[in-house]
Coordinates of C-alpha atoms in Angstrom, one line a residue:
Chain A
M1 CA 26.0 -14.3 145.7
T2 CA 23.7 -11.6 144.2
V3 CA 21.4 -11.6 141.2
A4 CA 21.5 -8.3 139.2
I5 CA 18.4 -7.5 137.1
L6 CA 19.1 -5.0 134.4
L7 CA 16.1 -2.8 133.7
R8 CA 15.6 0.1 131.4
R9 CA 12.6 2.4 130.9
A10 CA 11.1 1.9 127.4
L11 CA 11.6 4.9 125.3
A12 CA 9.2 6.3 122.7
R13 CA 12.0 8.5 121.3
P14 CA 15.5 9.2 122.5
G15 CA 15.2 10.8 126.0
Q16 CA 11.4 10.5 126.0
S17 CA 9.8 7.8 128.1
D18 CA 7.1 5.6 126.6
E19 CA 3.9 6.3 128.5
H20 CA 2.3 3.0 127.4
E21 CA 5.1 0.6 128.2
V22 CA 7.1 1.1 131.4
L23 CA 9.2 -1.9 130.7
G24 CA 9.7 -3.6 127.3
P25 CA 8.5 -7.2 127.0
C26 CA 12.0 -8.7 127.3
E27 CA 12.9 -6.6 130.3
R28 CA 9.7 -8.1 131.9
G29 CA 11.3 -11.4 131.2
A30 CA 14.5 -10.3 132.9
L31 CA 12.6 -9.2 136.0
V32 CA 10.6 -12.5 136.3
A33 CA 13.7 -14.6 135.7
G34 CA 15.9 -12.6 138.1
L35 CA 13.4 -12.8 140.9
R36 CA 12.9 -16.5 140.3
I37 CA 16.7 -17.3 140.4
A38 CA 17.2 -15.1 143.5
G39 CA 14.3 -16.9 145.2
A40 CA 15.6 -20.4 144.3
L41 CA 19.2 -19.6 145.4
G42 CA 18.0 -17.6 148.5
V43 CA 20.0 -14.6 147.6
D44 CA 19.4 -10.9 147.0
A45 CA 18.1 -9.6 143.7
V46 CA 19.4 -6.1 142.9
A47 CA 17.6 -4.1 140.2
I48 CA 19.9 -1.9 138.2
A49 CA 19.1 0.9 135.7
A50 CA 21.3 3.6 134.2
G51 CA 20.0 7.1 133.5
P52 CA 18.2 10.0 135.1
A53 CA 15.9 9.6 138.1
R54 CA 12.9 11.0 136.4
R55 CA 13.0 8.3 133.8
E56 CA 14.5 5.2 135.5
D57 CA 13.2 5.4 139.1
R58 CA 9.8 4.3 138.0
V59 CA 11.1 0.9 136.8
L60 CA 13.3 0.5 139.8
A61 CA 10.4 1.2 142.1
M62 CA 8.4 -1.4 140.2
A63 CA 11.2 -3.9 140.7
L64 CA 11.2 -3.2 144.4
R65 CA 7.4 -3.7 144.6
T66 CA 7.7 -7.0 142.8
G67 CA 10.3 -8.4 145.0
A68 CA 13.8 -7.0 144.4
S69 CA 15.7 -6.5 147.6
R70 CA 17.6 -3.4 146.4
A71 CA 17.6 -1.0 143.5
V72 CA 20.6 0.9 142.1
R73 CA 20.6 3.6 139.6
L74 CA 23.8 4.7 137.8
A75 CA 23.5 8.4 137.5
A76 CA 26.0 9.9 135.0
D77 CA 25.8 12.3 132.2
G78 CA 26.0 11.2 128.6
L79 CA 25.1 7.5 129.1
D80 CA 22.4 7.8 126.5
D81 CA 24.9 8.9 123.9
L82 CA 27.1 5.8 124.2
D83 CA 26.9 2.8 121.9
Y84 CA 26.2 -0.7 123.1
L85 CA 29.8 -1.2 124.4
G86 CA 30.0 2.0 126.2
L87 CA 26.7 1.4 128.0
A88 CA 27.8 -2.2 128.7
E89 CA 31.0 -0.8 130.3
A90 CA 28.9 1.5 132.5
L91 CA 26.6 -1.4 133.6
A92 CA 29.4 -3.8 134.0
A93 CA 31.0 -1.4 136.5
T94 CA 27.8 -1.2 138.4
I95 CA 27.4 -5.0 138.4
R96 CA 30.9 -5.3 139.8
T97 CA 30.0 -2.9 142.6
V98 CA 27.0 -4.9 143.7
K99 CA 29.1 -8.2 143.3
A100 CA 26.5 -10.0 141.2
D101 CA 27.3 -13.5 139.8
V102 CA 24.1 -13.8 137.9
V103 CA 22.8 -11.1 135.6
T104 CA 19.4 -11.1 133.9
C105 CA 18.6 -8.7 131.1
G106 CA 16.2 -8.3 128.3
D107 CA 17.2 -10.1 125.1
R108 CA 16.5 -6.9 123.1
S109 CA 15.0 -3.5 123.9
I110 CA 11.7 -2.4 122.5
D111 CA 13.2 0.8 120.9
E112 CA 16.6 -0.1 119.4
R113 CA 16.1 -3.9 119.3
T114 CA 19.9 -4.4 119.0
G115 CA 20.3 -7.1 121.6
A116 CA 24.0 -6.3 122.1
V117 CA 24.3 -5.0 125.6
G118 CA 23.9 -8.3 127.5
P119 CA 26.5 -10.2 125.6
A120 CA 28.9 -7.2 125.8
I121 CA 28.5 -7.1 129.6
A122 CA 29.3 -10.8 129.7
E123 CA 32.4 -10.2 127.7
L124 CA 33.6 -7.3 129.9
L125 CA 32.9 -9.4 133.1
G126 CA 34.3 -12.6 131.7
Y127 CA 30.9 -14.4 132.3
A128 CA 29.2 -17.0 130.2
H129 CA 26.2 -15.7 128.3
V130 CA 23.1 -17.1 126.6
T131 CA 20.7 -15.1 124.5
G132 CA 17.1 -15.7 123.4
I133 CA 16.1 -17.5 126.6
L134 CA 12.5 -18.5 126.9
S135 CA 12.5 -20.1 130.3
I136 CA 14.9 -20.9 133.1
A137 CA 15.1 -23.2 136.1
V138 CA 17.7 -23.4 138.8
D139 CA 19.5 -26.7 139.3
G140 CA 22.1 -26.5 142.1
G141 CA 24.8 -24.2 140.8
R142 CA 23.5 -24.3 137.3
V143 CA 20.7 -22.5 135.5
L144 CA 18.9 -24.6 133.0
C145 CA 17.8 -22.6 130.0
E146 CA 15.4 -23.2 127.2
R147 CA 16.4 -21.1 124.2
L148 CA 14.7 -20.3 121.0
G149 CA 17.0 -21.6 118.2
D150 CA 16.3 -21.7 114.5
A151 CA 13.1 -23.7 114.2
R152 CA 13.7 -25.7 117.4
R153 CA 14.3 -25.0 121.0
E154 CA 17.7 -25.7 122.6
R155 CA 18.2 -26.8 126.2
L156 CA 21.4 -25.6 127.8
A157 CA 22.8 -25.7 131.3
V158 CA 24.9 -22.7 132.3
R159 CA 27.3 -22.6 135.2
L160 CA 27.6 -19.3 137.0
P161 CA 28.7 -16.6 136.7
A162 CA 26.5 -15.8 133.7
V163 CA 24.5 -13.2 131.9
L164 CA 21.1 -14.5 130.8
C165 CA 19.3 -12.6 128.1
M166 CA 15.6 -13.2 128.4
R167 CA 12.7 -13.2 126.0
P168 CA 9.3 -12.1 127.3
P169 CA 7.6 -14.1 130.1
R170 CA 4.5 -16.0 129.2
A171 CA 1.3 -14.8 130.8
S172 CA 1.2 -18.1 132.8
E173 CA 4.7 -17.3 134.2
L174 CA 3.5 -13.9 135.3
D175 CA 0.7 -15.7 137.1
R176 CA 3.2 -17.8 139.0
E177 CA 4.9 -14.6 140.2
P178 CA 2.1 -13.2 142.4
E179 CA 4.1 -10.3 143.6
A180 CA 4.5 -9.2 140.0
R181 CA 0.8 -8.7 139.7
S182 CA -0.2 -7.6 143.2
G183 CA 2.5 -5.1 143.8
R184 CA 3.2 -6.4 147.2
A185 CA 6.9 -6.2 148.3
R186 CA 8.5 -9.5 149.3
T187 CA 11.1 -7.7 151.4
S188 CA 11.1 -4.3 152.9
P189 CA 12.3 -2.0 150.1
Q190 CA 15.1 0.4 150.7
A191 CA 15.3 3.6 148.9
I192 CA 16.8 3.6 145.4
D193 CA 20.5 4.0 145.6
A194 CA 21.9 6.5 143.1
L195 CA 25.5 5.9 142.4
D196 CA 27.7 8.2 140.3
A197 CA 30.5 7.2 137.9
D198 CA 33.2 7.5 140.6
E199 CA 31.3 5.3 143.0
V200 CA 31.3 2.4 140.5
G201 CA 34.9 3.1 139.3
L202 CA 33.8 4.3 135.8
D203 CA 36.0 6.7 133.8
L204 CA 33.5 8.4 131.5
R205 CA 36.3 10.2 129.6
R206 CA 37.6 6.8 128.5
L207 CA 34.2 6.0 127.0
A208 CA 33.9 9.1 124.9
P209 CA 35.0 7.4 121.7
R210 CA 31.9 5.1 122.1
K211 CA 29.7 8.1 121.2
Q212 CA 30.9 7.9 117.6
T213 CA 30.4 4.2 116.9
G214 CA 26.7 3.8 117.2
G215 CA 25.7 5.8 114.1
R216 CA 23.5 8.9 113.8
L217 CA 19.8 9.2 114.2
R218 CA 17.7 10.8 111.5
P219 CA 14.0 11.2 111.3
V220 CA 12.3 8.9 108.8
R221 CA 11.0 10.9 105.9
G222 CA 7.3 10.5 105.1
G223 CA 5.3 8.9 107.9
D224 CA 2.2 10.2 106.1
Q225 CA -1.2 8.7 106.6
A226 CA -1.9 5.6 104.6
T227 CA -3.8 5.9 101.3
I228 CA -7.3 4.8 102.3
L229 CA -8.8 2.8 99.5
S230 CA -12.5 2.5 98.8
S231 CA -12.7 -1.2 98.3
A232 CA -10.9 -4.5 98.6
A233 CA -10.8 -4.8 94.8
E234 CA -9.0 -1.5 94.5
L235 CA -6.4 -2.7 97.1
V236 CA -5.8 -5.9 95.1
T237 CA -5.4 -3.9 91.9
R238 CA -2.7 -1.7 93.6
L239 CA -0.9 -4.7 95.1
E240 CA -1.0 -6.6 91.8
A241 CA 0.4 -3.5 90.0
E242 CA 3.5 -3.7 92.3
A243 CA 3.8 -7.5 91.9
L244 CA 3.0 -8.0 95.6
V245 CA 0.1 -10.4 94.9
R246 CA -1.3 -12.3 92.0
R247 CA -4.9 -13.2 91.5
G248 CA -6.2 -16.7 91.2
P249 CA -6.1 -19.9 93.3
R250 CA -2.8 -20.9 95.0
Chain B
M1 CA 44.1 -4.7 101.3
A2 CA 41.0 -4.4 103.5
C3 CA 39.2 -7.7 104.3
V4 CA 35.6 -8.6 104.9
L5 CA 35.1 -11.8 106.9
V6 CA 31.8 -13.8 106.6
H7 CA 30.9 -16.5 109.1
T8 CA 29.4 -19.3 106.9
E9 CA 27.5 -21.9 108.8
I10 CA 27.7 -25.3 107.2
E11 CA 25.4 -28.4 107.2
G12 CA 27.1 -31.5 106.1
D13 CA 29.6 -30.3 103.5
Q14 CA 27.5 -27.3 102.2
P15 CA 26.9 -23.8 103.4
T16 CA 23.4 -23.2 104.7
D17 CA 21.0 -21.0 102.7
H18 CA 21.5 -18.3 105.3
A19 CA 25.2 -18.4 104.9
R20 CA 25.0 -18.3 101.0
A21 CA 22.8 -15.2 101.2
V22 CA 25.1 -13.4 103.7
L23 CA 28.1 -14.4 101.7
G24 CA 26.5 -12.9 98.6
E25 CA 26.0 -9.6 100.4
G26 CA 29.6 -9.8 101.6
R27 CA 30.7 -10.2 98.0
R28 CA 28.9 -7.1 97.0
I29 CA 30.3 -5.1 100.0
A30 CA 33.8 -6.3 99.5
S31 CA 33.8 -5.4 95.8
S32 CA 32.5 -1.9 96.6
L33 CA 35.2 -1.5 99.2
G34 CA 37.9 -3.0 97.1
A35 CA 38.4 -5.6 99.8
S36 CA 39.0 -9.3 99.7
L37 CA 36.2 -11.6 101.0
H38 CA 37.1 -14.4 103.4
A39 CA 34.6 -17.1 104.3
V40 CA 35.3 -18.6 107.7
A41 CA 33.8 -22.1 108.3
V42 CA 34.0 -23.7 111.7
I43 CA 34.9 -27.4 111.3
G44 CA 35.2 -30.3 113.7
A45 CA 38.5 -31.2 115.3
G46 CA 40.3 -33.6 112.9
D47 CA 38.2 -32.7 109.9
D48 CA 40.2 -32.6 106.7
I49 CA 38.9 -30.2 104.0
P50 CA 41.4 -30.0 101.2
A51 CA 41.4 -27.6 98.2
G52 CA 38.9 -28.9 95.7
H53 CA 36.6 -30.2 98.5
R54 CA 32.9 -29.6 97.7
L55 CA 32.6 -27.1 100.6
V56 CA 35.5 -25.0 99.3
E57 CA 34.0 -25.1 95.8
S58 CA 30.6 -24.0 97.1
L59 CA 32.0 -21.1 99.1
G60 CA 34.1 -20.0 96.1
Q61 CA 31.0 -20.1 93.9
A62 CA 29.1 -18.1 96.5
G63 CA 31.7 -15.3 96.2
A64 CA 34.6 -16.1 98.7
D65 CA 38.1 -15.2 97.6
R66 CA 39.6 -17.2 100.5
V67 CA 38.2 -20.0 102.7
L68 CA 39.4 -20.0 106.3
L69 CA 38.8 -23.2 108.1
V70 CA 38.9 -23.1 111.9
A71 CA 38.4 -26.1 114.2
A72 CA 36.2 -26.0 117.3
E73 CA 35.8 -28.5 120.0
R74 CA 32.1 -28.3 119.7
R75 CA 30.4 -26.9 116.6
K76 CA 26.7 -27.2 117.4
P77 CA 24.5 -25.5 118.2
T78 CA 25.9 -22.3 116.8
L79 CA 26.5 -20.2 119.8
W80 CA 29.3 -18.0 121.2
A81 CA 29.8 -20.7 123.8
T82 CA 30.6 -23.3 121.2
I83 CA 32.4 -21.5 118.3
G84 CA 33.1 -18.0 119.7
A85 CA 36.8 -18.8 120.3
A86 CA 37.2 -20.2 116.8
L87 CA 35.8 -17.0 115.2
V88 CA 38.1 -14.9 117.4
A89 CA 41.0 -16.9 116.1
A90 CA 39.9 -16.3 112.5
C91 CA 39.6 -12.5 113.2
E92 CA 43.0 -12.5 114.7
Q93 CA 44.4 -14.2 111.7
V94 CA 43.0 -11.9 109.0
R95 CA 42.3 -8.7 110.9
P96 CA 39.1 -7.9 109.0
S97 CA 37.5 -4.4 108.9
L98 CA 34.1 -5.9 108.7
V99 CA 32.6 -9.2 109.9
L100 CA 29.2 -10.4 108.7
L101 CA 27.1 -13.0 110.4
S102 CA 23.6 -14.4 109.7
A103 CA 20.8 -12.7 111.7
N104 CA 19.6 -16.0 113.0
A105 CA 19.6 -17.4 116.5
G106 CA 23.3 -18.2 116.4
G107 CA 24.4 -15.0 114.7
R108 CA 22.5 -12.9 117.2
D109 CA 24.2 -14.8 120.1
I110 CA 27.7 -14.5 118.6
G111 CA 27.7 -11.1 116.9
P112 CA 27.5 -8.7 119.8
R113 CA 30.0 -10.6 121.9
L114 CA 32.5 -10.9 119.1
A115 CA 32.1 -7.1 118.5
A116 CA 32.8 -6.5 122.2
R117 CA 35.8 -8.8 122.2
L118 CA 37.2 -6.9 119.2
G119 CA 36.3 -3.5 120.6
G120 CA 34.2 -2.9 117.5
A121 CA 30.9 -1.4 116.4
F122 CA 27.9 -3.6 116.2
F123 CA 24.9 -3.3 113.9
A124 CA 21.9 -5.6 113.9
E125 CA 20.2 -6.3 110.6
P126 CA 20.8 -3.1 108.8
A127 CA 19.9 -2.3 105.2
V128 CA 23.2 -2.0 103.2
E129 CA 23.3 0.6 100.5
A130 CA 25.8 2.7 98.6
G131 CA 26.1 6.3 99.8
P132 CA 26.5 9.4 97.6
R133 CA 30.3 9.0 97.5
G134 CA 30.1 5.3 96.8
E135 CA 30.7 4.5 100.4
V136 CA 28.9 1.6 102.2
V137 CA 26.1 2.9 104.4
L138 CA 24.4 0.8 107.0
S139 CA 21.0 1.9 108.2
R140 CA 18.0 0.6 110.2
T141 CA 14.8 2.0 111.5
V142 CA 14.5 2.3 115.3
Y143 CA 11.9 3.6 117.8
G144 CA 9.1 1.8 116.0
G145 CA 10.1 3.2 112.6
D146 CA 10.2 6.9 113.5
L147 CA 13.9 7.2 113.2
W148 CA 16.8 5.9 111.1
R149 CA 20.1 4.9 112.7
R150 CA 22.7 5.2 110.0
I151 CA 26.5 5.0 109.7
S152 CA 28.9 5.0 106.8
L153 CA 31.6 2.3 107.2
D154 CA 34.2 4.8 106.0
E155 CA 33.5 6.9 109.1
L156 CA 34.3 4.0 111.5
D157 CA 37.8 3.7 112.8
V158 CA 37.0 0.4 114.5
I159 CA 36.0 -3.0 113.1
A160 CA 32.2 -3.4 112.5
V161 CA 30.3 -6.6 113.2
V162 CA 27.0 -6.9 111.4
T163 CA 24.2 -9.4 111.4
L164 CA 22.3 -9.6 108.1
D165 CA 19.0 -11.2 107.3
D166 CA 18.8 -13.7 104.5
R167 CA 16.7 -11.7 102.0
R168 CA 19.7 -11.1 99.8
A169 CA 20.1 -13.1 96.6
S170 CA 23.3 -15.1 96.5
T171 CA 25.9 -14.2 94.0
R172 CA 28.2 -16.1 91.7
G173 CA 31.9 -15.9 92.3
D174 CA 35.0 -17.9 91.2
D175 CA 35.1 -21.5 92.0
D176 CA 38.7 -21.5 93.0
A177 CA 38.9 -20.0 96.4
E178 CA 42.1 -20.3 98.3
V179 CA 42.0 -22.5 101.4
V180 CA 43.7 -21.7 104.6
Q181 CA 43.3 -24.1 107.6
L182 CA 44.3 -22.7 111.0
D183 CA 46.2 -25.0 113.3
G184 CA 44.8 -26.3 116.5
T185 CA 41.3 -26.8 117.9
N186 CA 39.6 -23.9 119.7
A187 CA 38.1 -24.8 123.1
S188 CA 34.4 -24.2 123.7
D189 CA 33.1 -22.5 126.9
A190 CA 32.9 -25.4 129.4
R191 CA 30.5 -23.4 131.5
V192 CA 27.7 -23.9 128.9
D193 CA 26.5 -27.5 128.4
V194 CA 24.3 -28.4 125.6
L195 CA 21.6 -30.7 127.0
G196 CA 19.8 -31.3 123.7
D197 CA 16.8 -30.0 121.8
G198 CA 13.6 -29.0 123.5
D199 CA 10.2 -29.0 122.0
D200 CA 10.1 -28.4 118.2
D201 CA 9.2 -24.8 117.5
D202 CA 8.5 -25.3 113.8
D203 CA 5.1 -23.7 114.0
G204 CA 5.8 -20.1 113.0
A205 CA 9.4 -20.6 112.0
A206 CA 8.4 -20.0 108.3
L207 CA 7.4 -16.4 109.3
E208 CA 11.0 -15.3 109.3
H209 CA 11.4 -16.1 105.6
A210 CA 7.9 -15.4 104.4
R211 CA 7.4 -12.9 101.6
V212 CA 3.8 -12.3 102.6
I213 CA 2.5 -12.2 106.2
V214 CA -1.0 -11.6 107.4
V215 CA -1.0 -10.7 111.1
A216 CA -4.0 -10.6 113.5
G217 CA -4.0 -8.1 116.4
A218 CA -5.6 -7.7 119.7
G219 CA -8.9 -6.6 118.2
T220 CA -9.4 -10.0 116.4
T221 CA -12.0 -12.4 117.7
A222 CA -11.7 -16.1 117.4
E223 CA -14.2 -16.1 114.5
A224 CA -12.5 -13.2 112.7
L225 CA -9.2 -15.0 113.2
K226 CA -10.5 -17.8 110.9
L227 CA -11.0 -15.3 108.2
V228 CA -7.6 -13.8 108.7
A229 CA -6.1 -17.3 108.4
E230 CA -8.0 -17.8 105.1
L231 CA -6.6 -14.5 103.8
A232 CA -3.1 -15.7 104.6
V233 CA -3.8 -18.9 102.6
A234 CA -5.3 -16.8 99.7
L235 CA -2.2 -14.7 99.6
G236 CA 0.1 -17.6 99.7
G237 CA 1.5 -16.2 103.0
E238 CA 2.0 -17.0 106.6
L239 CA -0.3 -16.2 109.5
G240 CA 1.1 -14.3 112.6
G241 CA -0.3 -12.6 115.6
T242 CA 0.6 -9.8 118.0
R243 CA 1.7 -10.5 121.5
T244 CA -1.7 -9.8 123.0
L245 CA -3.4 -12.2 120.6
C246 CA -0.9 -15.0 121.1
Q247 CA -1.0 -14.5 124.9
R248 CA -4.8 -14.9 124.7
G249 CA -4.0 -18.4 123.3
L250 CA -5.6 -17.7 119.9
L251 CA -2.3 -18.5 118.1
P252 CA 0.8 -20.4 119.3
L253 CA 3.5 -18.3 120.8
G254 CA 5.8 -19.3 118.0
R255 CA 3.6 -17.2 115.7
E256 CA 4.1 -14.0 117.7
I257 CA 5.5 -11.1 115.7
G258 CA 7.0 -8.4 117.8
V259 CA 10.1 -7.3 119.7
G260 CA 9.6 -10.2 122.1
G261 CA 8.7 -12.6 119.3
R262 CA 9.8 -13.2 115.8
R263 CA 11.4 -10.6 113.6
V264 CA 10.1 -10.6 110.0
S265 CA 11.1 -9.1 106.7
P266 CA 8.3 -9.8 104.2
D267 CA 7.6 -7.9 101.0
L268 CA 3.9 -7.5 102.0
Y269 CA 2.6 -7.2 105.6
V270 CA -1.2 -7.2 106.0
V271 CA -2.2 -6.0 109.5
C272 CA -5.7 -6.9 110.6
G273 CA -7.0 -5.3 113.8
A274 CA -3.7 -4.5 115.3
S275 CA -2.2 -1.2 116.6
G276 CA 1.0 0.2 115.2
S277 CA 2.8 -0.1 118.5
M278 CA 6.5 0.0 118.7
A279 CA 6.5 -3.5 120.3
H280 CA 4.8 -4.9 117.2
L281 CA 6.1 -2.9 114.2
G282 CA 9.6 -2.7 115.7
A283 CA 10.0 -6.3 114.6
V284 CA 8.9 -5.7 111.0
S285 CA 11.5 -4.8 108.4
S286 CA 11.3 -1.2 107.3
D287 CA 11.1 -2.1 103.7
A288 CA 7.9 -4.2 104.1
E289 CA 4.9 -2.7 102.4
I290 CA 2.2 -2.5 105.0
V291 CA -1.5 -2.8 104.4
A292 CA -3.8 -2.0 107.4
I293 CA -7.4 -3.2 107.9
D294 CA -9.1 -1.6 110.9
R295 CA -12.5 -0.3 111.7
D296 CA -11.1 2.8 113.4
P297 CA -10.0 5.4 110.7
A298 CA -7.9 7.1 113.4
A299 CA -6.0 3.9 114.3
A300 CA -2.3 4.5 114.7
I301 CA -1.5 1.7 112.2
F302 CA -2.7 3.9 109.4
K303 CA 0.2 6.2 110.1
R304 CA 2.6 3.3 109.4
A305 CA 0.8 1.6 106.5
R306 CA 1.0 2.5 102.9
W307 CA -2.5 1.4 102.1
G308 CA -5.5 1.0 104.3
L309 CA -9.1 -0.3 104.3
V310 CA -11.5 1.0 107.0
G311 CA -14.0 -1.5 108.1
T312 CA -14.3 -4.7 110.1
I313 CA -12.4 -7.9 109.4
E314 CA -15.7 -9.8 109.0
E315 CA -16.8 -7.3 106.3
L316 CA -13.5 -6.7 104.4
V317 CA -11.5 -9.9 104.5
P318 CA -14.0 -12.0 102.6
Q319 CA -14.2 -9.2 100.0
L320 CA -10.4 -9.2 99.8
I321 CA -10.3 -13.0 99.3
A322 CA -12.9 -12.8 96.6
A323 CA -11.0 -10.0 94.9
L324 CA -8.0 -12.2 94.8
G325 CA -10.0 -14.7 92.9
V326 CA -10.0 -17.3 95.6
A327 CA -13.4 -18.6 96.9
P328 CA -13.8 -17.5 100.6

């Protein structure tokens, strides 16, 4: 059994890494959860990313420092142009290659916030999936999940194989993962393995139609500086004129 | 004729408010596409919902042309593991070109997997508008609001699955929707057991429906936070915090607004002492009017806000409360 941890470098713009956030908050949750499950089951944790080395190797190196036993990067052209399902197919092929029964991933990315890749991978692999997971615990062959439902938390038990889509870890959870803070490696890290499409059995030509189904990106017009107002009273006047507030006691 | 399918969650024998709102949007989209609107409701095994039943009437009034009843082994909580197979059965029955779900915890769990099962496109919480040719255009801001991702439904040659927030007003349709009940009961995923509810997470849940939100950022002290909370009350809104503030323990985690916390779609969003980071504003609807209060005139939040006040929270917030006609 192997745990796959799906990571992705946070992007400030398409193709441009975010210099402030190496990993999005949910991917941090995936890293913490994946390492915890691997530790509890006594199995390997393999960090997986897809994309160019200059962008993704930084997150994979981080995963190795924090305790992952192996890191794999899928190197193939055009992955960034695929929609959620095309990317899921590429990642599912990589997960099959490393023979993972448990997959942890972020519930949603910091940039696109779609939250679709994890469930789509589960569909392609035929695994169970749960989204919006706040915390996990391993109970024999099951993973106990606490999930954020609507106005209440839901407790679920998921039998493996499964894809677990994680919300951000709490600060206290990071504290319980000393390696995540200290940067010490739990095992001797190997070099990052770069696999190409052929090595994971991926036919990129078949995925070409998934470049048209994600929509097109356009710059947002405007983005000008805010109108700086001289007083709080002027602000209230403006807000009232647009029926956004009303004066007087509630 | 093309078909739009809306998953309508039900409580008792009525659609939820979320479901009514999404059904209303479905009615508008179906009308503009010249399509019929099917409301699919997942019922329990053995439930009998005849024509004229209160649920069918309600769904008809909310805009459905046809009500499709599909039984599932387990209905709650709303997850792919519980009702996914039932929704797939509904899609196989009517072959929709568009499927709409609520952008709540259940819809976000089901939508992407349903889209993957159907080989379709998936869009999370887009704005829906008419394009120049009268076509239906889905758009949403991405990359912290710097870019739009847009697509016209008439450009798609695959089914589209879309989660919608519940800001839409419901519409009025005919009362007499046709009822179709599919045979059999759809199995739930036996690999996922529902153990029960965990801790209540009511604190902060109202943020997702609030029209006015005041949010405190990392630069807010405990003392200043009290003022920010008073401003939220004065505006009749909800109080939220950024990830950094909530992780400092100044507000419950349920009040975190951000990509890792709650997503919000208020009309007015007042940001006090917070940056305009992608992790924060990525979770705020693009049509919210943003007001920024920050002592640094070069703060990034002023590039996202429509209006700004430069100064400290301690100085400006009491003035704002006073200007609202509420005693600080």
